[in-house]
PDB file of C-alpha atoms in Angstrom:
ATOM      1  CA  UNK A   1    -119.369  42.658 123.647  1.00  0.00           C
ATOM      2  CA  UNK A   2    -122.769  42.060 125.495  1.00  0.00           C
ATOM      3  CA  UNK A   3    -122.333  39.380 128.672  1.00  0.00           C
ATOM      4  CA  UNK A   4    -125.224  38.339 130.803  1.00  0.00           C
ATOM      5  CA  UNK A   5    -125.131  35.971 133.731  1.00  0.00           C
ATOM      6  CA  UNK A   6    -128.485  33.515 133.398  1.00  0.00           C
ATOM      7  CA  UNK A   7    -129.576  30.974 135.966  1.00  0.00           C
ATOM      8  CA  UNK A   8    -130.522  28.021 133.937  1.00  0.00           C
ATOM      9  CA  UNK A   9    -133.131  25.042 134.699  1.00  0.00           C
ATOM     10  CA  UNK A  10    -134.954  27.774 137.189  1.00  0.00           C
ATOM     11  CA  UNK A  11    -137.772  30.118 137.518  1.00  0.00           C
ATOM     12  CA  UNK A  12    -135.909  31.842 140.545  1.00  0.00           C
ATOM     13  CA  UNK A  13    -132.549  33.880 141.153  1.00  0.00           C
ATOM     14  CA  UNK A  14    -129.350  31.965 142.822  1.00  0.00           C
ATOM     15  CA  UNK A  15    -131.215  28.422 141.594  1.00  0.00           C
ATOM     16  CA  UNK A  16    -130.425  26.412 139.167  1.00  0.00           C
ATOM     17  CA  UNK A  17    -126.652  26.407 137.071  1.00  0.00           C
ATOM     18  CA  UNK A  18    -125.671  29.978 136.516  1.00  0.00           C
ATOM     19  CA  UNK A  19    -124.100  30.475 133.031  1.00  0.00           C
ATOM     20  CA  UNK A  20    -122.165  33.150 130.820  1.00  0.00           C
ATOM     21  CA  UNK A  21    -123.540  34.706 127.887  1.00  0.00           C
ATOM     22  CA  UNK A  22    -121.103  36.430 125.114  1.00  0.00           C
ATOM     23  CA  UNK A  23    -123.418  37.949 121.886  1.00  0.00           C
ATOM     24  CA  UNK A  24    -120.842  39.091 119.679  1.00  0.00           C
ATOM     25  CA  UNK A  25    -122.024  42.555 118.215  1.00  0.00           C
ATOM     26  CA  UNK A  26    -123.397  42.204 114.585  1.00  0.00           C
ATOM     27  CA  UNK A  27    -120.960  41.418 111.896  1.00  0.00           C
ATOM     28  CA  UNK A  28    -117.716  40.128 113.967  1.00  0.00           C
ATOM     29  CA  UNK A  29    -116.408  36.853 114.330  1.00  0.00           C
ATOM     30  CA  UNK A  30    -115.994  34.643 117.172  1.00  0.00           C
ATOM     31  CA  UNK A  31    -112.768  36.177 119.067  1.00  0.00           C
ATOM     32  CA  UNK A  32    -109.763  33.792 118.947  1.00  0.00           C
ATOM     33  CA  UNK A  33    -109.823  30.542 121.378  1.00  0.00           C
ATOM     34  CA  UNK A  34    -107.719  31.393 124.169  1.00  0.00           C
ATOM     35  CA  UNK A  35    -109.720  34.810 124.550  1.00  0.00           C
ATOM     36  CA  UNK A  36    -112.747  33.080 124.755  1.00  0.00           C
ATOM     37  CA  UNK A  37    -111.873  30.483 127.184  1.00  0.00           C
ATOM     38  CA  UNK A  38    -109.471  33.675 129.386  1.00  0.00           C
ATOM     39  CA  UNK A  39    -113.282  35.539 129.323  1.00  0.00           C
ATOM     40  CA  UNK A  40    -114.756  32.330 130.532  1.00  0.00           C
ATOM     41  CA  UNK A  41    -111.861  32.309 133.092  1.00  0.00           C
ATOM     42  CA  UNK A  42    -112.901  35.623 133.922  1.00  0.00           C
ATOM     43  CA  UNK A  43    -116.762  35.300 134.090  1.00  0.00           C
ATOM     44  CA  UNK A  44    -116.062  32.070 136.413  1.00  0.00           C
ATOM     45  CA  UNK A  45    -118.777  29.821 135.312  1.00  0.00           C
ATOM     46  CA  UNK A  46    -118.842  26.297 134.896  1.00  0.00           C
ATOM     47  CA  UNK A  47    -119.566  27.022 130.847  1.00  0.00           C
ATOM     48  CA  UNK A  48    -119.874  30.554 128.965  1.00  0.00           C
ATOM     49  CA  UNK A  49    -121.606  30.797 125.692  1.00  0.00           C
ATOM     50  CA  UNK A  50    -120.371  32.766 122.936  1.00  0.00           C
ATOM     51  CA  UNK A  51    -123.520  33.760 120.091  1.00  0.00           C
ATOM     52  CA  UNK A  52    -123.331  34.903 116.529  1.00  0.00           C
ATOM     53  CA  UNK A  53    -126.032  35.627 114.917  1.00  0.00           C
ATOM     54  CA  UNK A  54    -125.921  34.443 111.123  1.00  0.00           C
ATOM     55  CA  UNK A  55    -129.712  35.332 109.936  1.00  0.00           C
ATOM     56  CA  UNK A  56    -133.661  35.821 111.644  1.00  0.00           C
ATOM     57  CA  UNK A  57    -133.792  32.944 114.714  1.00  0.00           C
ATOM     58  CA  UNK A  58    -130.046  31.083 113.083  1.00  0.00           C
ATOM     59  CA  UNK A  59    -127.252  31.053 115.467  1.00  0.00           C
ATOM     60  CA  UNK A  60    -124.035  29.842 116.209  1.00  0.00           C
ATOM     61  CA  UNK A  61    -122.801  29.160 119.567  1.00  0.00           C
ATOM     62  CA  UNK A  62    -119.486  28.279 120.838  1.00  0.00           C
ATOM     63  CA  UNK A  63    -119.126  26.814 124.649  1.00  0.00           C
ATOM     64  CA  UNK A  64    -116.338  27.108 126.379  1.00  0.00           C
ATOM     65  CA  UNK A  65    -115.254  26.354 130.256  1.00  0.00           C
ATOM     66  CA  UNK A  66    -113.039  28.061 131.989  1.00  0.00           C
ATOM     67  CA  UNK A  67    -110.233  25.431 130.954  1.00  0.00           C
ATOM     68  CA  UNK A  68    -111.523  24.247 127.344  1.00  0.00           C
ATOM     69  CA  UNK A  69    -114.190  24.511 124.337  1.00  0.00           C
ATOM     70  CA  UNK A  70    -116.910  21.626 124.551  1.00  0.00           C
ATOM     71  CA  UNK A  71    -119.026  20.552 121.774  1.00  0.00           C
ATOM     72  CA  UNK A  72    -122.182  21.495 123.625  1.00  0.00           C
ATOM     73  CA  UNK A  73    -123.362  22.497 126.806  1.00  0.00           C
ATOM     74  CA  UNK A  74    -127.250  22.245 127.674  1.00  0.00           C
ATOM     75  CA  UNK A  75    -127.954  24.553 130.694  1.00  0.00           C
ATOM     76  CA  UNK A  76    -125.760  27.364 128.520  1.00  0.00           C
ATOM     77  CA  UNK A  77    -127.824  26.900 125.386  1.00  0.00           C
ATOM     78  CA  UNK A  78    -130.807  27.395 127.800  1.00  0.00           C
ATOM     79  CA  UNK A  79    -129.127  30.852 129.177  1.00  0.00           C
ATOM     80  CA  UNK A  80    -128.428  31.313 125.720  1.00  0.00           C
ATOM     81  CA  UNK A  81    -131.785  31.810 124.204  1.00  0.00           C
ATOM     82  CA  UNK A  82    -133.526  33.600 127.018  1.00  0.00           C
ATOM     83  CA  UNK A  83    -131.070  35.550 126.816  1.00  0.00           C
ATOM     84  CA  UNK A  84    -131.650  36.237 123.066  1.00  0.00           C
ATOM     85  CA  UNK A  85    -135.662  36.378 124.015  1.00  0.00           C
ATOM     86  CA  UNK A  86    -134.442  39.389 127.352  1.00  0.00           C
ATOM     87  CA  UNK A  87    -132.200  41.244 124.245  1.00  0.00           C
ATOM     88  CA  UNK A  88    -135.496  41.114 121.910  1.00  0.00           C
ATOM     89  CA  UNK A  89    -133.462  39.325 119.170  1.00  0.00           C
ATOM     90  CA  UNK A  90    -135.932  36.646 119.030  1.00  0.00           C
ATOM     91  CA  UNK A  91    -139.925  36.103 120.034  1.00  0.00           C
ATOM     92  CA  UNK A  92    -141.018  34.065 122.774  1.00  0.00           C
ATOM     93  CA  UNK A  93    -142.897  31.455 120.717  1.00  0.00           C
ATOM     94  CA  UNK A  94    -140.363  30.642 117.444  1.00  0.00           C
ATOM     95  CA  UNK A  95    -138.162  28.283 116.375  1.00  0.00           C
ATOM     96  CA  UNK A  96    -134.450  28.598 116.386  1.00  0.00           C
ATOM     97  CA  UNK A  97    -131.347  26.643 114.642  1.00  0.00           C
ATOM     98  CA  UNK A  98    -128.652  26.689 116.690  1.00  0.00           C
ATOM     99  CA  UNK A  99    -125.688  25.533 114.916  1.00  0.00           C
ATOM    100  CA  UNK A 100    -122.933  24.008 117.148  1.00  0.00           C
ATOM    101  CA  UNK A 101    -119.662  21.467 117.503  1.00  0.00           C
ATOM    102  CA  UNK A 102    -121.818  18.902 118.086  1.00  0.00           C
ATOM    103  CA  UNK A 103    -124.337  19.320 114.856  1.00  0.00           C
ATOM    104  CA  UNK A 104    -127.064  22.357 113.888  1.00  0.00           C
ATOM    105  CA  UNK A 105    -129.495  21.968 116.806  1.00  0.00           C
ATOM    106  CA  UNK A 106    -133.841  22.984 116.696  1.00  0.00           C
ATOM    107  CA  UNK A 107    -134.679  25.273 119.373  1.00  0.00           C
ATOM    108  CA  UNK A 108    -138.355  25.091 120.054  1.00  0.00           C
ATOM    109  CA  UNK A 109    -139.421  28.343 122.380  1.00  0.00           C
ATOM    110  CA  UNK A 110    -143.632  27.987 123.648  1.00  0.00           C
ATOM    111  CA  UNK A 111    -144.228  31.305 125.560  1.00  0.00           C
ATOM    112  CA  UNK A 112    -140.612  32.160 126.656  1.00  0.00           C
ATOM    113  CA  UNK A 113    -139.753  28.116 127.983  1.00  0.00           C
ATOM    114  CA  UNK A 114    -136.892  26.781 125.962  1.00  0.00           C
ATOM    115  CA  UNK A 115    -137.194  23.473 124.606  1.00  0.00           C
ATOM    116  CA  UNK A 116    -133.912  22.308 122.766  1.00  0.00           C
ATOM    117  CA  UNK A 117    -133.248  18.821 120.111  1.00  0.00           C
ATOM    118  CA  UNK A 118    -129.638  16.902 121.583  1.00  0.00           C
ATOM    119  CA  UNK A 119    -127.040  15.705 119.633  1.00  0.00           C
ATOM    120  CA  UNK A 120    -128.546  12.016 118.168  1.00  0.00           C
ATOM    121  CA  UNK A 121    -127.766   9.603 121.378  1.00  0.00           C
ATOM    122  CA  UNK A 122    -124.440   7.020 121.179  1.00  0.00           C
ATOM    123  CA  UNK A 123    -124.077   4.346 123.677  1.00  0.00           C
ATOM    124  CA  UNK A 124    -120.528   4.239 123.375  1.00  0.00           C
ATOM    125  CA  UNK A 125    -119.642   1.368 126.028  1.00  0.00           C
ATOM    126  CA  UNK A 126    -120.676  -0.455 129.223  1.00  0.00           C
ATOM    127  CA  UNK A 127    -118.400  -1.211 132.167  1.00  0.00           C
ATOM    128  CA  UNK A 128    -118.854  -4.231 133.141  1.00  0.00           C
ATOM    129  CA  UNK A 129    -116.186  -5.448 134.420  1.00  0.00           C
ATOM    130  CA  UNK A 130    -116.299  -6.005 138.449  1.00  0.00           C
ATOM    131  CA  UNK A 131    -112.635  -4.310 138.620  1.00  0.00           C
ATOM    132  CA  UNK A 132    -113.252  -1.861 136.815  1.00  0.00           C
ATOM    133  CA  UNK A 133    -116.565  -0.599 138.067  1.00  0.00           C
ATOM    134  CA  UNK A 134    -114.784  -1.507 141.603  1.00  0.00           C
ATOM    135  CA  UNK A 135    -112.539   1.389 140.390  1.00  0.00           C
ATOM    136  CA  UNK A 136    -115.032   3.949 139.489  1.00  0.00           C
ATOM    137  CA  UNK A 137    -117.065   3.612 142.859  1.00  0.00           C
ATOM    138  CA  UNK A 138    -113.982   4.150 144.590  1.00  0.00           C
ATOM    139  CA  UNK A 139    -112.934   6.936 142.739  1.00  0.00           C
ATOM    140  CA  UNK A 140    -116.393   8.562 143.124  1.00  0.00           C
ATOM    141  CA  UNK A 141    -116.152   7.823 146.778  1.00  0.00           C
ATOM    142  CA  UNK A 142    -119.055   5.331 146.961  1.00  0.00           C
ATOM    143  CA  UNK A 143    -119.868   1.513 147.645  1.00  0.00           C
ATOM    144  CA  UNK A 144    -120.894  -0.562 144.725  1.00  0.00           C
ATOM    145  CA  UNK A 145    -122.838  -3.207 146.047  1.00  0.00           C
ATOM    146  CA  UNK A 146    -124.485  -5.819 143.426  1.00  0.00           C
ATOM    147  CA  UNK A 147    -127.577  -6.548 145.862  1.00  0.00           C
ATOM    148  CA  UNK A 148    -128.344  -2.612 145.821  1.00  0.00           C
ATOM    149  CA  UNK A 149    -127.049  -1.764 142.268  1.00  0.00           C
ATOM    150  CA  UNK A 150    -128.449  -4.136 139.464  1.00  0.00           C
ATOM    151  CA  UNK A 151    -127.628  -1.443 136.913  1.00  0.00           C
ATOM    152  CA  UNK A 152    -124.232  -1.224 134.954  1.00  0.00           C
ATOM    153  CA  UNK A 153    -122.250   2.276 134.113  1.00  0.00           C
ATOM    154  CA  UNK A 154    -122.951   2.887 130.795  1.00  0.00           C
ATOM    155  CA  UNK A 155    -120.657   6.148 128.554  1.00  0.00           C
ATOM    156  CA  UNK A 156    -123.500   7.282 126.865  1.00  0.00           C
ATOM    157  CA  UNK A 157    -123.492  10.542 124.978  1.00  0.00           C
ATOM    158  CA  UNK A 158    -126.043  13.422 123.632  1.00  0.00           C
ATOM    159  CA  UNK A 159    -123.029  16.091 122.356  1.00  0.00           C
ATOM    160  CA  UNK A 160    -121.095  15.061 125.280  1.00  0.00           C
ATOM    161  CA  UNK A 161    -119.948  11.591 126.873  1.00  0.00           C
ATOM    162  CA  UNK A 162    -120.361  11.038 130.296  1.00  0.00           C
ATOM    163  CA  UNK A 163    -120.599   8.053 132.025  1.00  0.00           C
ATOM    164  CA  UNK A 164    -123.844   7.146 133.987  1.00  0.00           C
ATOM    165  CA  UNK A 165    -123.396   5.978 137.160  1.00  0.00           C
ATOM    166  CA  UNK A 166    -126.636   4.207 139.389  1.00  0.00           C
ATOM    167  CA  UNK A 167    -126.411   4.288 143.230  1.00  0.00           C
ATOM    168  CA  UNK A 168    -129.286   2.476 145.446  1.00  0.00           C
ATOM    169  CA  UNK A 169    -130.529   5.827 147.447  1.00  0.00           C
ATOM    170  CA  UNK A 170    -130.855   9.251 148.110  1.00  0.00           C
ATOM    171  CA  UNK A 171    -128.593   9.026 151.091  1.00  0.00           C
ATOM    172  CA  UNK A 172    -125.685   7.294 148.824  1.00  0.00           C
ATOM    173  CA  UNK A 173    -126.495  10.001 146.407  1.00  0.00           C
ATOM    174  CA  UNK A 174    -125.805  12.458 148.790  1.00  0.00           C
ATOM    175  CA  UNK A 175    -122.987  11.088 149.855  1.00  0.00           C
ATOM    176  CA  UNK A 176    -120.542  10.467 147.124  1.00  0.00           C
ATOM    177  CA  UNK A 177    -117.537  12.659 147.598  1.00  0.00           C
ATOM    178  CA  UNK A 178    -115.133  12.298 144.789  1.00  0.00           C
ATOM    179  CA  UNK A 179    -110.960  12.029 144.912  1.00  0.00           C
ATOM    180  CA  UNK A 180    -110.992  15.252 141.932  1.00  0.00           C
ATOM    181  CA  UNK A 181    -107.746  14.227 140.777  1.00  0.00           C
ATOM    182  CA  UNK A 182    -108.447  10.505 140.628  1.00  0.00           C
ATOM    183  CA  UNK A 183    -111.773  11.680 138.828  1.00  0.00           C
ATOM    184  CA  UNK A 184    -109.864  13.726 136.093  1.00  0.00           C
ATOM    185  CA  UNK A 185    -107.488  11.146 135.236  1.00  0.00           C
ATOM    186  CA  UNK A 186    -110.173   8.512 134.850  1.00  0.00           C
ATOM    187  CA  UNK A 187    -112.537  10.906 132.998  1.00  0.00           C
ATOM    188  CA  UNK A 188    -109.332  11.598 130.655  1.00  0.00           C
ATOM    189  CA  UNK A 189    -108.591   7.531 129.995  1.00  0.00           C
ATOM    190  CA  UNK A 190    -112.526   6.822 129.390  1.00  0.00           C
ATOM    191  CA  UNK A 191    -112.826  10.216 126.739  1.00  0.00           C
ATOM    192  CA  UNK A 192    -115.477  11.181 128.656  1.00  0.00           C
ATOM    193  CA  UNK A 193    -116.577  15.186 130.411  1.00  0.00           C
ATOM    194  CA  UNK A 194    -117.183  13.300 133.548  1.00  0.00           C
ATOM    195  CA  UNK A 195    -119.566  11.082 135.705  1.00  0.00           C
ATOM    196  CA  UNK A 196    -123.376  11.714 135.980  1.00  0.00           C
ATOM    197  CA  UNK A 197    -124.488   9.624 138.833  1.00  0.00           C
ATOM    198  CA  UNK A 198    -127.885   9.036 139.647  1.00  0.00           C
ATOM    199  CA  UNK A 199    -130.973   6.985 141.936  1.00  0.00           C
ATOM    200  CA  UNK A 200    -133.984   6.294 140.945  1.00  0.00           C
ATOM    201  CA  UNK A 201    -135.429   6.688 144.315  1.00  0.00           C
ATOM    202  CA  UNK A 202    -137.574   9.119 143.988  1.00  0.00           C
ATOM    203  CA  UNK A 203    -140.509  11.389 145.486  1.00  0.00           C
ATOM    204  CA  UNK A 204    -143.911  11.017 143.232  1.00  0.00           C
ATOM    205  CA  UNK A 205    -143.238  13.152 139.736  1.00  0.00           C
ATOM    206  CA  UNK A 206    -139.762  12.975 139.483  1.00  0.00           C
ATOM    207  CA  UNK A 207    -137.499  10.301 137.739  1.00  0.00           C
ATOM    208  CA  UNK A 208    -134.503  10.785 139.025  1.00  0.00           C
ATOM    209  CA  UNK A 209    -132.077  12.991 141.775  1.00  0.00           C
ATOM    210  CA  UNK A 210    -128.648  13.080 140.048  1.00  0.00           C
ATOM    211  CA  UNK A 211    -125.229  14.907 140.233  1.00  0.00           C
ATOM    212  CA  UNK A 212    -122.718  15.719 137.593  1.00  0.00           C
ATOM    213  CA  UNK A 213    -118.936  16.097 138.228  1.00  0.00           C
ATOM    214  CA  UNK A 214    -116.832  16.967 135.535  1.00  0.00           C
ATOM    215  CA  UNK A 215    -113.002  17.910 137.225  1.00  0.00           C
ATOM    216  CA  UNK A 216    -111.220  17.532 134.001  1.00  0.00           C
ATOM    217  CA  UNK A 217    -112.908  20.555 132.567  1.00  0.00           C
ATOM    218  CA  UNK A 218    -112.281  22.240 135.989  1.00  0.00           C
ATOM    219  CA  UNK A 219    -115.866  21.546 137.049  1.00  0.00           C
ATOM    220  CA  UNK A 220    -116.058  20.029 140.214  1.00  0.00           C
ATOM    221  CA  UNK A 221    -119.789  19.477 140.503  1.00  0.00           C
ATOM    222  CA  UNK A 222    -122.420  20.758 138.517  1.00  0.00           C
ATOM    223  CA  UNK A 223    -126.247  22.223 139.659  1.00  0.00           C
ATOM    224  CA  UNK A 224    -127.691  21.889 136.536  1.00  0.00           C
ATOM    225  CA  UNK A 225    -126.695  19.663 133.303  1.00  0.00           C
ATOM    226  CA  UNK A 226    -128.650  19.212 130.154  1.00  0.00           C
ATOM    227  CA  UNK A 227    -126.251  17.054 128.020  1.00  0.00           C
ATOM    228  CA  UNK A 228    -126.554  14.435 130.634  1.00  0.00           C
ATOM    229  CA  UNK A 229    -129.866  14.206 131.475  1.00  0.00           C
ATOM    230  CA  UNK A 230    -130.627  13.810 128.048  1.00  0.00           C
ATOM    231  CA  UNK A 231    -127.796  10.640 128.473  1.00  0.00           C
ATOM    232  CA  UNK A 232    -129.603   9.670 131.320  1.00  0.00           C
ATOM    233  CA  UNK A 233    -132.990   9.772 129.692  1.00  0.00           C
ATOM    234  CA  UNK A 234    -131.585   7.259 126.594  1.00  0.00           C
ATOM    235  CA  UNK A 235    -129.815   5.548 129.479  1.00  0.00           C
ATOM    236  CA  UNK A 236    -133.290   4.758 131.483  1.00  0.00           C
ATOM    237  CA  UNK A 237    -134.324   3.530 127.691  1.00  0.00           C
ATOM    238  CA  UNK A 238    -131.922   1.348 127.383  1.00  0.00           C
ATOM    239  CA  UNK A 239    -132.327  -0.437 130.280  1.00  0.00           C
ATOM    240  CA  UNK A 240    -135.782  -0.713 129.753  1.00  0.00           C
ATOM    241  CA  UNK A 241    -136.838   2.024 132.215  1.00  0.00           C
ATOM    242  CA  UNK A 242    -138.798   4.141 130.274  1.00  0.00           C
ATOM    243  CA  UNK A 243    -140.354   3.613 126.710  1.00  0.00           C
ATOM    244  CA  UNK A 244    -139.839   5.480 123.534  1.00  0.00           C
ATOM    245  CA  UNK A 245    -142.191   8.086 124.147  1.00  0.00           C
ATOM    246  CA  UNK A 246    -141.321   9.635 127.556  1.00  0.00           C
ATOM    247  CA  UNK A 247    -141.108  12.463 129.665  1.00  0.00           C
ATOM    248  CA  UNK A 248    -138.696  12.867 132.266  1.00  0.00           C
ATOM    249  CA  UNK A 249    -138.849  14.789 135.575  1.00  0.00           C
ATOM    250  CA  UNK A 250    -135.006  15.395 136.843  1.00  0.00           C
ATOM    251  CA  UNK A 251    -133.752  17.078 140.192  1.00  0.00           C
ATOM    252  CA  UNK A 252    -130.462  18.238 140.397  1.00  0.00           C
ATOM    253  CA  UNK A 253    -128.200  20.576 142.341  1.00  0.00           C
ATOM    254  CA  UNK A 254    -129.704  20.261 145.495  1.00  0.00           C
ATOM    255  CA  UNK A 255    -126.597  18.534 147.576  1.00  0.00           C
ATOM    256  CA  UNK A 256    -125.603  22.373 146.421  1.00  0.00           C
ATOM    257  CA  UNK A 257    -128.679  24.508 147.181  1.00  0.00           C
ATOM    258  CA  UNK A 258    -128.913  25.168 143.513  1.00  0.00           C
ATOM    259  CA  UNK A 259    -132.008  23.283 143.223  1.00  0.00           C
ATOM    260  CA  UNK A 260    -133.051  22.644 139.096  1.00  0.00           C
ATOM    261  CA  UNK A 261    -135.294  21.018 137.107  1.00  0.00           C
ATOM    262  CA  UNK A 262    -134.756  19.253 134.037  1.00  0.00           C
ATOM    263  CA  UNK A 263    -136.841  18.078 131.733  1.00  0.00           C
ATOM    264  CA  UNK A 264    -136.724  15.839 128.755  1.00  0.00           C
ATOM    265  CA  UNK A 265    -138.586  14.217 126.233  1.00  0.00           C
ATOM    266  CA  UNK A 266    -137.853  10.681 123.977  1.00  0.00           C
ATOM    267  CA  UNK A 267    -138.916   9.736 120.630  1.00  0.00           C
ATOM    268  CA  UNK A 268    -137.279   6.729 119.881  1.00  0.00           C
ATOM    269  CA  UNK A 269    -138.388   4.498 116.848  1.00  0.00           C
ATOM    270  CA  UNK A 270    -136.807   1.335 115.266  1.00  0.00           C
ATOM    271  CA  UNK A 271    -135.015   4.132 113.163  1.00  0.00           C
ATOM    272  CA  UNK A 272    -134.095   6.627 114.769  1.00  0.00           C
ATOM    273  CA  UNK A 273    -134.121   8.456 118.271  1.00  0.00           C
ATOM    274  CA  UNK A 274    -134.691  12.141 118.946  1.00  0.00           C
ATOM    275  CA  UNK A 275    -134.171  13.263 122.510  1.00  0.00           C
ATOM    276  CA  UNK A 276    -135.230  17.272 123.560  1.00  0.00           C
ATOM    277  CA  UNK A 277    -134.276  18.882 126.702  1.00  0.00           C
ATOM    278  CA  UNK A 278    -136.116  22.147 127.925  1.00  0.00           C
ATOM    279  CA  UNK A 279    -136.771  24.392 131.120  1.00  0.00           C
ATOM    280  CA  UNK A 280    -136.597  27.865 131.852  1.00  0.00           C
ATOM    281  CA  UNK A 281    -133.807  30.647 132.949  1.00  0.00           C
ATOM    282  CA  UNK A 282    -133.842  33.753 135.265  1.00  0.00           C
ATOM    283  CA  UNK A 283    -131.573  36.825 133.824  1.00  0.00           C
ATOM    284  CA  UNK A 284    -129.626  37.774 136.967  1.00  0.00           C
ATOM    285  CA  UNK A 285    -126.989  40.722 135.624  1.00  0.00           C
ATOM    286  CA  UNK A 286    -125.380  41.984 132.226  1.00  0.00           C
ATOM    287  CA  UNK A 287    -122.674  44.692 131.414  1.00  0.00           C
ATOM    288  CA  UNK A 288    -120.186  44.856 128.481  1.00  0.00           C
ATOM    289  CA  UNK A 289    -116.901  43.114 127.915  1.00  0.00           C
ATOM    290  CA  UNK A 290    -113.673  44.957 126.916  1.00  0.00           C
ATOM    291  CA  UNK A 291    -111.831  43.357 125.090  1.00  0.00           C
TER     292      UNK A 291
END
């Protein structure tokens, strides 16, 4: 099988969140579950994508970390098709379905940038309570102060729940240093792939500076994270943040020197709500598996 390494949300090498890419030769199946997740073991990435192709631009991808399969995974799905556009297997301005876990996807490609539809959004709950979100900052290794914070957590999800978490700075941002174990256990009782946290405090351009930990999937922190930006972005409308037709600027990755860019784009109506993720990907090596 063909593997690439791709560093998504990134125009250079050794930025962004580096990803595996499986494309299963032409006419085989997906290979059983616990070889997929032993290759994403292997490959050592936070997520490894695994591609059939079923017809001209129609796909099926499976994600899987190095401990589980996910539904979805966004900065994978952006490895994913430039590494379909690097193989020649598609053209750098078509559309693409991408049918996954989480619901058959439209993947939008203008001149080689990938621009990808989410799962529809779900605000599944908000914590509100003052012992409970007392809990969360603890666990997360951060102060919740009312008088900063006058945002609640919400678990919102795109394909995957995570639960948004607002901090007051940059600096607290920076300095949140999670108990891992504490963080798994309360990522397993919510049902949720982990914590996004995020400020608003911003340079000019960009909405938000975030970071994604996800220890339950044996992810400790992530550089790059489209599933939960696109949260974040219904998140922000939600609360009134941002209106219906947005764009979002997002840095992440940068407390590792992975620095990424996210962007996304809202369409939310009375009826309905579409949220799109895109950015681009750097190939950085590719071999063949054997197994």
């Amino acid at each position: 099988m063909k593997y690439l390494v791709v560093d998504a949300f990134t125009e250079t090498i050794f930025g962004g969140n580096p990803a595996g890419v499986v494309v299963l030769p032409e006419g085989t199946d997906f290979p059983e579950l616990d070889v997929m997740i032993k290759t994403a073991a292997e490959l050592r990435y936070s997520e490894t994508a695994f591609i059939k192709q079923l017809g001209e631009n129609e796909f099926k991808i499976r994600y899987c970390t190095p401990a589980a399969e996910v539904d979805l995974c966004g900065h994978a799905t952006i490895a994913s098709f430039v590494a379909l556009l690097h193989l020649g297997k598609i053209s750098k301005d078509c559309v693409c379905i991408n049918h996954t876990l989480a619901g058959d996807l439209n993947i939008q490609l203008i001149d080689g940038f990938v621009m990808m539809d989410m799962a529809t959004p779900v605000e599944i709950a908000t914590i509100n309570e003052i012992p409970d979100i007392t809990e969360l900052y603890d666990v997360m290794g951060a102060e919740y102060d009312p008088a900063k914070i006058s945002l609640l957590p919400k678990l919102v999800s795109t394909g995957l729940p995570d639960i948004m978490m607002p901090v007051a700075t940059r600096e607290d941002l920076d300095a949140i240093a999670p108990n891992m174990k504490a963080l798994s256990a309360l990522s397993k009782r919510y049902e949720v792939t982990g914590v996004h946290a995020f400020t608003l405090d911003t340079e000019e351009g960009v909405t938000a500076h975030v970071r994604n930990f996800a220890p339950l999937y044996d992810i400790d922190e992530e550089a790059a994270t489209g599933t939960a930006n696109a949260a974040l972005t219904y998140y922000l409308y939600l609360n009134g943040l941002i209106d219906g037709q947005s764009k979002c600027k997002i840095r992440q990755g940068d407390k590792m020197d992975r620095p990424s860019v996210i962007l996304t784009e809202i369409n939310a109506t009375e009826d309905a709500c579409l949220i799109k993720v895109g950015g681009t990907a750097v190939i950085v090596a590719e071999g063949e598996i054997n197994i």
